[in-house]
GROMACS .gro file of C-alpha atoms in nm:
model
  186
    1MET     CA    1  -1.440   2.801   0.715
    2HIS     CA    2  -1.567   2.451   0.778
    3ARG     CA    3  -1.477   2.195   0.512
    4HIS     CA    4  -1.679   1.886   0.430
    5ARG     CA    5  -1.512   1.566   0.546
    6PRO     CA    6  -1.526   1.260   0.318
    7ASP     CA    7  -1.601   1.031   0.614
    8ALA     CA    8  -1.913   1.227   0.717
    9VAL     CA    9  -2.261   1.298   0.582
   10CYS     CA   10  -2.499   1.585   0.649
   11ARG     CA   11  -2.841   1.505   0.795
   12THR     CA   12  -3.128   1.743   0.860
   13ALA     CA   13  -3.409   1.705   1.114
   14ARG     CA   14  -3.717   1.927   1.137
   15LEU     CA   15  -3.806   2.028   1.492
   16GLY     CA   16  -4.109   2.217   1.613
   17LEU     CA   17  -4.070   2.518   1.839
   18ARG     CA   18  -4.251   2.619   2.157
   19LEU     CA   19  -4.296   2.991   2.116
   20THR     CA   20  -4.456   3.269   2.312
   21ARG     CA   21  -4.661   3.523   2.115
   22ARG     CA   22  -4.371   3.766   2.118
   23GLN     CA   23  -4.121   3.503   2.001
   24ARG     CA   24  -4.359   3.396   1.723
   25ARG     CA   25  -4.396   3.758   1.614
   26ARG     CA   26  -4.016   3.803   1.607
   27CYS     CA   27  -3.970   3.478   1.410
   28PHE     CA   28  -4.224   3.593   1.153
   29GLY     CA   29  -4.044   3.928   1.148
   30LEU     CA   30  -3.717   3.756   1.052
   31LEU     CA   31  -3.891   3.550   0.782
   32ARG     CA   32  -4.066   3.861   0.649
   33ALA     CA   33  -3.738   4.057   0.650
   34ALA     CA   34  -3.573   3.781   0.444
   35GLY     CA   35  -3.869   3.804   0.204
   36ASP     CA   36  -3.810   4.180   0.183
   37VAL     CA   37  -3.446   4.117   0.085
   38TRP     CA   38  -3.559   3.873  -0.189
   39ALA     CA   39  -3.819   4.122  -0.317
   40GLY     CA   40  -3.565   4.406  -0.302
   41LEU     CA   41  -3.320   4.211  -0.519
   42ILE     CA   42  -3.596   4.143  -0.774
   43ASP     CA   43  -3.698   4.512  -0.776
   44TYR     CA   44  -3.334   4.621  -0.806
   45ASN     CA   45  -3.276   4.406  -1.116
   46ARG     CA   46  -3.615   4.503  -1.262
   47GLY     CA   47  -3.515   4.870  -1.229
   48ARG     CA   48  -3.178   4.805  -1.392
   49LEU     CA   49  -3.344   4.635  -1.688
   50ARG     CA   50  -3.587   4.927  -1.728
   51ARG     CA   51  -3.291   5.166  -1.747
   52GLY     CA   52  -3.123   4.948  -2.011
   53ALA     CA   53  -2.851   4.809  -1.783
   54GLY     CA   54  -2.789   4.438  -1.741
   55PRO     CA   55  -2.909   4.248  -1.436
   56VAL     CA   56  -2.678   4.190  -1.139
   57ALA     CA   57  -2.670   3.826  -1.034
   58ASP     CA   58  -2.316   3.786  -0.902
   59PHE     CA   59  -2.320   3.708  -0.530
   60VAL     CA   60  -2.041   3.954  -0.446
   61ALA     CA   61  -2.211   4.235  -0.639
   62LEU     CA   62  -2.543   4.160  -0.467
   63CYS     CA   63  -2.371   4.174  -0.127
   64ARG     CA   64  -2.222   4.509  -0.226
   65GLU     CA   65  -2.575   4.634  -0.293
   66LEU     CA   66  -2.682   4.514   0.052
   67THR     CA   67  -2.405   4.711   0.224
   68GLY     CA   68  -2.550   4.957   0.472
   69VAL     CA   69  -2.905   4.827   0.431
   70ARG     CA   70  -3.073   4.732   0.756
   71VAL     CA   71  -3.374   4.505   0.725
   72ALA     CA   72  -3.561   4.481   1.057
   73GLU     CA   73  -3.385   4.233   1.292
   74LEU     CA   74  -3.233   4.024   1.010
   75PRO     CA   75  -2.856   3.992   1.060
   76ARG     CA   76  -2.627   4.086   0.772
   77THR     CA   77  -2.501   3.728   0.727
   78CYS     CA   78  -2.856   3.596   0.689
   79ALA     CA   79  -2.936   3.869   0.433
   80GLU     CA   80  -2.626   3.756   0.243
   81GLY     CA   81  -2.761   3.400   0.258
   82VAL     CA   82  -3.080   3.518   0.087
   83ALA     CA   83  -2.865   3.693  -0.176
   84ARG     CA   84  -2.672   3.368  -0.224
   85ARG     CA   85  -2.996   3.176  -0.289
   86TYR     CA   86  -3.113   3.446  -0.532
   87SER     CA   87  -2.780   3.430  -0.716
   88ASP     CA   88  -2.792   3.048  -0.729
   89ALA     CA   89  -3.150   3.055  -0.865
   90TRP     CA   90  -3.050   3.310  -1.131
   91PHE     CA   91  -2.747   3.112  -1.249
   92GLU     CA   92  -2.941   2.784  -1.243
   93ALA     CA   93  -3.207   2.938  -1.471
   94ASN     CA   94  -2.928   3.066  -1.696
   95ARG     CA   95  -2.769   2.720  -1.713
   96ARG     CA   96  -3.102   2.555  -1.797
   97ARG     CA   97  -3.175   2.812  -2.070
   98ARG     CA   98  -2.837   2.748  -2.230
   99ALA     CA   99  -2.914   2.375  -2.223
  100GLY     CA  100  -3.232   2.446  -2.423
  101GLU     CA  101  -3.478   2.397  -2.139
  102VAL     CA  102  -3.756   2.638  -2.051
  103ALA     CA  103  -3.654   2.831  -1.740
  104ARG     CA  104  -3.733   3.167  -1.587
  105TYR     CA  105  -3.514   3.395  -1.383
  106PRO     CA  106  -3.626   3.472  -1.027
  107ARG     CA  107  -3.910   3.721  -1.058
  108ARG     CA  108  -4.165   3.610  -0.803
  109LYS     CA  109  -4.164   3.792  -0.473
  110LYS     CA  110  -4.204   3.580  -0.162
  111SER     CA  111  -4.346   3.715   0.160
  112LEU     CA  112  -4.174   3.463   0.390
  113VAL     CA  113  -3.828   3.331   0.303
  114PRO     CA  114  -3.644   3.073   0.521
  115VAL     CA  115  -3.356   3.216   0.726
  116ARG     CA  116  -3.041   3.004   0.763
  117PHE     CA  117  -2.808   3.052   1.058
  118ARG     CA  118  -2.463   2.898   1.014
  119ALA     CA  119  -2.199   2.812   1.274
  120GLY     CA  120  -2.133   3.108   1.502
  121GLN     CA  121  -2.474   3.264   1.435
  122PHE     CA  122  -2.661   3.039   1.677
  123ALA     CA  123  -2.597   2.870   2.010
  124LEU     CA  124  -2.748   2.550   2.145
  125ASP     CA  125  -2.817   2.522   2.516
  126GLY     CA  126  -3.015   2.209   2.595
  127ALA     CA  127  -3.366   2.262   2.457
  128ARG     CA  128  -3.299   2.631   2.385
  129VAL     CA  129  -3.155   2.783   2.069
  130ARG     CA  130  -3.022   3.140   2.063
  131LEU     CA  131  -3.044   3.294   1.716
  132GLN     CA  132  -2.835   3.594   1.614
  133THR     CA  133  -3.021   3.911   1.523
  134ALA     CA  134  -2.914   4.247   1.381
  135ARG     CA  135  -2.679   4.465   1.583
  136GLY     CA  136  -2.871   4.652   1.852
  137ALA     CA  137  -3.155   4.399   1.873
  138PRO     CA  138  -3.170   4.144   2.154
  139PRO     CA  139  -3.093   3.785   2.050
  140LEU     CA  140  -3.391   3.561   1.981
  141VAL     CA  141  -3.406   3.261   2.217
  142VAL     CA  142  -3.651   2.985   2.123
  143ARG     CA  143  -3.734   2.648   2.281
  144LEU     CA  144  -3.735   2.322   2.090
  145ALA     CA  145  -4.048   2.105   2.116
  146ARG     CA  146  -3.833   1.791   2.146
  147ALA     CA  147  -3.471   1.703   2.210
  148LEU     CA  148  -3.206   1.739   1.941
  149PRO     CA  149  -3.158   1.411   1.751
  150TYR     CA  150  -2.786   1.490   1.707
  151PRO     CA  151  -2.509   1.579   1.951
  152PRO     CA  152  -2.485   1.961   1.974
  153ALA     CA  153  -2.117   1.957   1.872
  154GLN     CA  154  -2.212   1.810   1.533
  155VAL     CA  155  -2.477   2.071   1.445
  156ARG     CA  156  -2.351   2.295   1.163
  157ALA     CA  157  -2.655   2.510   1.077
  158VAL     CA  158  -3.017   2.578   1.168
  159THR     CA  159  -3.287   2.714   0.936
  160LEU     CA  160  -3.594   2.900   1.057
  161LEU     CA  161  -3.892   2.838   0.829
  162ILE     CA  162  -4.269   2.787   0.805
  163ASP     CA  163  -4.411   2.436   0.757
  164ALA     CA  164  -4.791   2.403   0.731
  165GLY     CA  165  -4.838   2.738   0.905
  166ARG     CA  166  -4.610   2.652   1.198
  167VAL     CA  167  -4.269   2.799   1.273
  168VAL     CA  168  -4.013   2.517   1.272
  169LEU     CA  169  -3.637   2.481   1.283
  170ASP     CA  170  -3.440   2.258   1.047
  171VAL     CA  171  -3.125   2.139   1.224
  172THR     CA  172  -2.839   2.024   0.999
  173ALA     CA  173  -2.562   1.813   1.149
  174GLU     CA  174  -2.250   1.649   1.015
  175ILE     CA  175  -2.261   1.283   1.117
  176ASP     CA  176  -1.961   1.049   1.109
  177VAL     CA  177  -2.006   0.748   0.885
  178GLY     CA  178  -1.868   0.426   1.024
  179PRO     CA  179  -1.750   0.135   0.812
  180ALA     CA  180  -2.022  -0.070   0.645
  181PRO     CA  181  -2.139  -0.374   0.842
  182GLY     CA  182  -1.935  -0.683   0.766
  183THR     CA  183  -1.630  -0.496   0.639
  184ALA     CA  184  -1.298  -0.538   0.808
  185THR     CA  185  -1.084  -0.242   0.903
  186ALA     CA  186  -0.709  -0.274   0.914
   0.00000   0.00000   0.00000
């Protein structure tokens, strides 16, 4: 697992994509599948509450519920990422309620949810990015509209999302921080 270094910062750049119709359809399919996972988790907890059982918000327990579930071309690790965000939202609402603030647990279904690909789930090759898909589905290769602003070796994650109706890719890189100007290094 990659650890954060104290001498580095994370930066994110939003890049447009040049997509064919088929690639665009597959990208929307991944985003829709992530939305289906989010909606499924909401429905699962709603059903548990109706039966008198407590909600499940623990990340590990949510991942256990996702075991064996195939959601279109969405890879398992990306589905777990959606479960992680659901769990974080649930516990954040819980924390705010305990602090006396008004907060609601996740209950709104989203049709398109951003999909995050971490190290090992994507590959950069010049202006092309290969995104991992579910087992048995061909990988999704998309072209960037402009060059990466960071060296490829420093890129840690990419996120597929919709911005103003366009499919874009957020590229997150870990950038080394040099000494401040005017400071001496020994």
